[in-house]
Amino acid sequence: MKKIISGPCSVESEFQFERTVKRLLAIGVTHIRCGVWKPRTKPGQFEGLGEEALKIIQTVKRIYPIITTYVEIANKEQYILCEKYSIDCYWIGARTVSNPFSVEELATSINPKRTVLIKNPINPDINLWKGAVERFKNRGFSDLKLIYRGFNTETPGKYRNAPLWHILTAMTTEYNLETYIDPSHIAGRRDLLLDVINDANFLGFQNLFVETHYYPTVALTDSEQQVTPSDLVKIILESKSKLAIDFYRDQIDEIDSVIFTLFENRMELSDKIGKTKKENHLPILDQSRFDSIVKSKEVHKLDPHFIRDIYKAIHVYSLKKQGN
Ligand code: PEP
Ligand code: MN
């Protein structure tokens, strides 16, 4: 079962947040990501509304009480503020997970009954990620989950962050924790979200932690990678059809390989018949046998023309083999 946590990269205004949430609810998403403090690489950019965003979240939650809210926190102070505004769940961001001091501070401050999602660190060091999980586990957290956002590397390929999937699978092999893929931060571009989701699905990862905005092009942060809630549905449906096609193709490939092995066996038998006919000076073609075989296959749920055509092809090559 696919689970989705979605919402804007940053809460920008009550108007923006309410509209986005309303549209997410319309597509059945009730778990809402809310960016409150934004960890920007360089100063001077929009860094989130902070406490003002928490007030907005509280207001919107009064309008739509069914939502569950998720906020990224990096220190104890932010946690205390979030509790004041009744935030439901927390995630620890990629930069914070890279710092064991911050992780320890959070693991000792947050109520262990809270749901906490732990993102992978920005650099491909699985031990930092494991260390963060261990620190929370040691404090008795019973509802830990993982978010995977790829890694900042020099060669991320076509994506913003390299999806080094083997690191994720190593992590989930070690810890049996619910895992969410963050295709937004892996892809960095909305037109590549589907590729990331398909690859993740192929590896068995279905849950998504994905950025949505009612009007992505005007978003104050990560505007290139956010999608509207209705586009998110389209992408998910498309990924499902791709998954279904791959699923059926795998089965067809299996069946085909059995069919072709049987053809091989059949040809060997034709060869033996051909040799026996030659030794006994018998004619190669036996029309009555051809007709009776085609007739006998009509019990199968197949188009009679298909049966005749396929059998003709088999027969032609079988006669050729016998004639050699
Ligand atoms: C985010 O979730 O908006 C974010 C900053 O992502 P990351 O920490 O994965 O870069
Ligand atoms: Mn973002």
Coordinates of C-alpha atoms and ligand atoms in Angstrom, one line a residue:
M1 CA 0.0 0.0 0.0
K2 CA 1.4 3.3 -1.1
K3 CA 1.5 6.0 1.6
I4 CA 2.0 9.7 0.8
I5 CA 3.2 12.6 2.8
S6 CA 3.0 15.8 0.8
G7 CA 2.9 19.5 1.0
P8 CA 4.9 22.6 0.2
C9 CA 8.7 22.9 0.4
S10 CA 7.9 26.0 2.6
V11 CA 4.8 27.3 4.2
E12 CA 4.7 30.8 2.5
S13 CA 1.4 32.3 3.5
E14 CA -2.0 31.2 4.8
F15 CA -3.4 31.5 1.3
Q16 CA -0.7 29.3 -0.3
F17 CA -0.8 26.7 2.5
E18 CA -4.6 26.5 2.7
R19 CA -5.0 26.2 -1.0
T20 CA -2.3 23.5 -1.2
V21 CA -3.8 21.5 1.7
K22 CA -7.3 21.8 0.2
R23 CA -6.1 20.3 -3.1
L24 CA -4.2 17.6 -1.4
L25 CA -7.3 16.6 0.6
A26 CA -9.2 16.5 -2.7
I27 CA -6.8 13.8 -3.9
G28 CA -6.9 12.0 -0.6
V29 CA -3.7 13.1 1.0
T30 CA -4.1 13.9 4.7
H31 CA -0.4 13.7 5.8
I32 CA 1.0 17.2 5.1
R33 CA 4.6 18.2 4.9
C34 CA 5.1 21.8 6.2
G35 CA 8.5 23.5 5.7
V36 CA 8.8 26.0 8.5
W37 CA 12.6 26.6 8.9
K38 CA 14.5 26.2 5.6
P39 CA 18.2 25.2 5.8
R40 CA 19.6 27.3 3.0
T41 CA 23.1 26.8 1.8
K42 CA 23.8 30.5 1.5
P43 CA 22.3 33.4 3.6
G44 CA 20.1 36.0 2.1
Q45 CA 17.5 33.6 0.7
F46 CA 14.0 32.8 2.0
E47 CA 14.6 30.8 5.2
G48 CA 11.0 30.0 6.0
L49 CA 8.5 31.8 8.1
G50 CA 9.4 30.1 11.4
E51 CA 6.9 30.7 14.1
E52 CA 4.6 32.6 11.7
A53 CA 4.4 29.4 9.6
L54 CA 3.4 27.4 12.8
K55 CA 0.5 29.9 13.3
I56 CA -0.6 29.4 9.7
I57 CA -0.4 25.6 10.2
Q58 CA -2.5 25.9 13.3
T59 CA -5.1 28.0 11.5
V60 CA -5.4 25.7 8.6
K61 CA -5.6 22.7 10.9
R62 CA -8.7 24.3 12.4
I63 CA -10.3 24.4 9.0
Y64 CA -9.2 20.9 8.1
P65 CA -8.8 19.0 11.4
I66 CA -8.2 15.7 9.6
I67 CA -4.7 16.6 8.6
T68 CA -1.6 15.3 10.2
T69 CA 1.3 17.8 10.1
Y70 CA 5.0 17.1 9.6
V71 CA 7.7 19.7 10.3
E72 CA 11.5 19.6 9.9
I73 CA 13.3 20.5 13.1
A74 CA 17.0 21.0 13.7
N75 CA 17.2 21.8 17.4
K76 CA 15.5 21.7 20.7
E77 CA 14.2 25.3 20.5
Q78 CA 12.3 24.5 17.3
Y79 CA 10.9 21.4 18.8
I80 CA 9.5 23.3 21.8
L81 CA 7.9 25.9 19.5
C82 CA 6.3 23.1 17.4
E83 CA 4.8 21.5 20.5
K84 CA 3.3 24.8 21.4
Y85 CA 1.4 24.8 18.0
S86 CA 0.5 21.1 18.3
I87 CA 2.6 19.8 15.4
D88 CA 2.0 16.1 15.0
C89 CA 5.2 14.6 13.6
Y90 CA 8.7 15.6 12.9
W91 CA 11.4 15.0 10.4
I92 CA 15.1 15.4 10.8
G93 CA 16.7 17.0 7.7
A94 CA 19.6 15.8 5.7
R95 CA 21.9 18.5 7.0
T96 CA 21.0 17.9 10.6
V97 CA 21.5 14.2 10.3
S98 CA 25.0 14.9 9.2
N99 CA 25.7 16.4 12.7
P100 CA 25.7 13.9 15.6
F101 CA 25.6 16.8 18.1
S102 CA 22.3 18.0 16.7
V103 CA 20.9 14.5 16.4
E104 CA 21.7 13.7 20.0
E105 CA 20.1 17.0 21.1
L106 CA 16.9 16.1 19.2
A107 CA 16.9 12.5 20.4
T108 CA 17.0 13.7 24.0
S109 CA 14.5 16.5 23.6
I110 CA 11.7 15.1 21.5
N111 CA 9.0 13.0 23.2
P112 CA 9.8 9.4 22.2
K113 CA 6.1 8.8 21.5
R114 CA 6.2 11.2 18.6
T115 CA 6.6 10.0 15.0
V116 CA 10.0 10.9 13.8
L117 CA 11.2 10.5 10.2
I118 CA 15.0 10.5 9.7
K119 CA 16.3 11.7 6.3
N120 CA 19.6 10.3 5.0
P121 CA 22.6 12.7 5.4
I122 CA 23.6 14.8 2.5
N123 CA 26.9 12.9 1.9
P124 CA 26.9 9.2 1.1
D125 CA 27.9 8.0 4.6
I126 CA 25.5 5.3 5.6
N127 CA 27.0 5.2 9.1
L128 CA 25.9 8.7 9.8
W129 CA 22.4 7.7 8.9
K130 CA 22.6 4.5 11.0
G131 CA 24.1 6.5 13.8
A132 CA 21.1 8.9 13.8
V133 CA 18.6 5.9 13.8
E134 CA 20.6 4.3 16.7
R135 CA 20.5 7.5 18.8
F136 CA 16.7 7.7 18.5
K137 CA 16.3 4.0 19.1
N138 CA 18.4 4.2 22.2
R139 CA 16.0 6.8 23.5
G140 CA 13.1 4.5 23.1
F141 CA 11.4 6.0 20.0
S142 CA 8.9 3.5 18.8
D143 CA 7.7 5.2 15.7
L144 CA 10.8 5.9 13.6
K145 CA 10.6 6.1 9.8
L146 CA 13.1 6.8 7.0
I147 CA 13.1 9.4 4.2
Y148 CA 15.4 8.9 1.3
R149 CA 16.5 12.0 -0.7
G150 CA 19.6 10.8 -2.5
F151 CA 23.1 12.3 -2.0
N152 CA 24.9 15.5 -2.8
T153 CA 27.7 14.2 -5.0
E154 CA 29.9 15.7 -7.7
T155 CA 28.3 13.4 -10.2
P156 CA 24.6 13.2 -9.6
G157 CA 23.8 12.5 -13.2
K158 CA 20.6 14.0 -14.5
Y159 CA 19.3 14.5 -11.0
R160 CA 19.9 17.1 -8.3
N161 CA 21.0 14.4 -5.9
A162 CA 22.5 11.0 -6.8
P163 CA 20.0 8.2 -6.1
L164 CA 22.5 5.7 -4.9
W165 CA 19.8 3.1 -4.4
H166 CA 22.2 0.5 -3.0
I167 CA 22.7 2.6 0.1
L168 CA 19.0 2.8 0.7
T169 CA 18.6 -1.0 0.2
A170 CA 21.6 -1.6 2.6
M171 CA 19.9 0.7 5.2
T172 CA 16.4 -1.0 4.9
T173 CA 18.0 -4.4 5.0
E174 CA 19.5 -3.5 8.4
Y175 CA 16.5 -1.6 9.8
N176 CA 13.0 -2.7 9.2
L177 CA 11.6 0.8 9.2
E178 CA 8.8 2.3 7.0
T179 CA 10.6 4.2 4.3
Y180 CA 9.5 7.2 2.2
I181 CA 11.1 8.2 -1.0
D182 CA 11.6 12.0 -1.6
P183 CA 11.5 12.2 -5.4
S184 CA 11.4 16.0 -5.2
H185 CA 14.9 16.4 -3.7
I186 CA 16.4 13.5 -5.6
A187 CA 15.1 14.7 -9.0
G188 CA 15.3 18.5 -8.5
R189 CA 13.0 18.9 -11.5
R190 CA 9.4 18.0 -11.7
D191 CA 9.7 16.4 -15.2
L192 CA 12.0 13.8 -13.6
L193 CA 9.8 12.9 -10.7
L194 CA 8.3 10.0 -12.6
D195 CA 11.7 8.5 -13.4
V196 CA 12.6 8.5 -9.7
I197 CA 9.3 7.1 -8.7
N198 CA 9.5 4.3 -11.3
D199 CA 13.0 3.3 -10.1
A200 CA 11.9 3.4 -6.5
N201 CA 8.8 1.3 -7.3
F202 CA 11.0 -1.2 -9.2
L203 CA 13.0 -1.6 -6.0
G204 CA 9.9 -2.1 -3.9
F205 CA 9.7 1.4 -2.4
Q206 CA 6.2 2.8 -2.7
N207 CA 5.8 5.5 -0.1
L208 CA 6.4 9.1 -1.1
F209 CA 7.4 12.2 0.7
V210 CA 6.9 14.7 -2.0
E211 CA 6.7 18.5 -2.4
T212 CA 3.5 20.0 -3.7
H213 CA 2.4 23.6 -4.2
Y214 CA -0.9 25.0 -5.5
Y215 CA 1.1 27.1 -8.0
P216 CA 4.7 25.8 -8.1
T217 CA 6.2 28.4 -10.5
V218 CA 5.7 31.1 -7.9
A219 CA 7.0 29.0 -5.0
L220 CA 9.7 30.8 -2.8
T221 CA 11.8 27.6 -2.5
D222 CA 12.4 24.6 -4.8
S223 CA 10.0 26.0 -7.4
E224 CA 11.4 23.8 -10.2
Q225 CA 10.7 20.5 -8.4
Q226 CA 7.3 21.1 -6.8
V227 CA 4.1 19.9 -8.5
T228 CA 0.5 20.7 -8.1
P229 CA -1.5 18.0 -6.2
S230 CA -3.4 17.1 -9.5
D231 CA -0.1 16.7 -11.3
L232 CA 1.1 14.4 -8.5
V233 CA -1.9 12.2 -9.1
K234 CA -1.1 12.0 -12.8
I235 CA 2.5 11.1 -12.1
I236 CA 1.5 8.4 -9.7
L237 CA -1.1 6.9 -12.1
E238 CA 1.5 6.9 -14.8
S239 CA 4.0 5.2 -12.6
K240 CA 1.5 2.6 -11.7
S241 CA 0.7 1.8 -15.3
K242 CA 4.5 1.5 -16.0
L243 CA 4.7 -0.8 -13.0
A244 CA 1.8 -2.9 -14.2
I245 CA 3.3 -3.1 -17.7
D246 CA 6.7 -4.2 -16.3
F247 CA 4.9 -6.7 -14.1
Y248 CA 3.1 -8.3 -17.1
R249 CA 6.2 -8.1 -19.3
D250 CA 8.2 -10.0 -16.7
Q251 CA 5.6 -12.8 -16.8
I252 CA 5.5 -12.8 -20.6
D253 CA 9.3 -13.1 -20.7
E254 CA 9.1 -16.1 -18.4
I255 CA 6.4 -17.7 -20.5
D256 CA 8.3 -17.0 -23.7
S257 CA 11.5 -18.6 -22.4
V258 CA 9.4 -21.8 -21.5
I259 CA 7.8 -21.7 -25.0
F260 CA 11.2 -21.4 -26.7
T261 CA 12.7 -24.2 -24.6
L262 CA 9.8 -26.4 -25.6
F263 CA 10.3 -25.4 -29.3
E264 CA 13.9 -26.6 -28.9
N265 CA 12.8 -29.9 -27.5
R266 CA 10.2 -30.2 -30.2
M267 CA 12.7 -29.6 -32.9
E268 CA 15.0 -32.4 -31.5
L269 CA 12.0 -34.8 -31.8
S270 CA 11.3 -33.7 -35.3
D271 CA 14.9 -34.4 -36.2
K272 CA 14.5 -37.9 -34.8
I273 CA 11.3 -38.5 -36.7
G274 CA 13.0 -37.2 -39.9
K275 CA 15.8 -39.7 -39.5
T276 CA 13.4 -42.6 -38.8
K277 CA 11.3 -41.6 -41.9
K278 CA 14.4 -41.5 -44.0
E279 CA 15.6 -44.9 -42.7
N280 CA 12.2 -46.4 -43.5
H281 CA 11.8 -44.6 -46.8
L282 CA 8.5 -42.9 -45.7
P283 CA 7.3 -39.6 -47.0
I284 CA 8.1 -36.5 -44.9
L285 CA 4.7 -34.8 -45.2
D286 CA 1.7 -36.4 -43.6
Q287 CA -1.3 -34.0 -44.3
S288 CA -3.8 -35.9 -42.3
R289 CA -1.7 -35.6 -39.1
F290 CA -1.3 -31.8 -39.7
D291 CA -5.1 -31.4 -40.0
S292 CA -5.9 -33.5 -36.9
I293 CA -3.3 -31.7 -34.8
V294 CA -4.8 -28.3 -35.8
K295 CA -8.3 -29.5 -35.0
S296 CA -7.2 -30.9 -31.6
K297 CA -5.9 -27.5 -30.6
E298 CA -9.4 -25.9 -31.0
V299 CA -10.1 -26.7 -27.3
H300 CA -7.8 -23.9 -26.3
K301 CA -9.2 -20.4 -25.8
L302 CA -7.4 -19.0 -28.8
D303 CA -8.4 -17.6 -32.2
P304 CA -8.6 -20.6 -34.7
H305 CA -6.6 -18.6 -37.2
F306 CA -3.9 -18.0 -34.6
I307 CA -3.8 -21.8 -34.0
R308 CA -3.5 -22.5 -37.8
D309 CA -0.9 -19.8 -38.4
I310 CA 1.3 -20.7 -35.5
Y311 CA 1.0 -24.4 -36.3
K312 CA 1.8 -23.8 -40.0
A313 CA 5.0 -22.0 -39.0
I314 CA 6.0 -24.8 -36.6
H315 CA 5.2 -27.4 -39.3
V316 CA 7.2 -25.6 -42.0
Y317 CA 10.3 -25.5 -39.9
S318 CA 9.7 -29.0 -38.6
L319 CA 9.5 -30.4 -42.2
K320 CA 12.6 -28.4 -43.1
K321 CA 14.4 -30.1 -40.2
Q322 CA 13.2 -33.5 -41.3
G323 CA 14.3 -32.9 -44.9
N324 CA 17.9 -32.1 -43.9
Ligands
PEP1 C1 13.4 19.8 2.3 O1 12.9 18.8 2.6 O2 12.9 20.9 1.9 C2 14.9 19.9 2.2 C3 15.6 20.9 2.5 O3 15.4 18.7 1.8 P1 16.9 18.1 2.1 O4 17.1 18.3 3.6 O5 16.7 16.6 1.7 O6 17.8 18.8 1.2
MN2 MN 12.5 21.6 -0.7

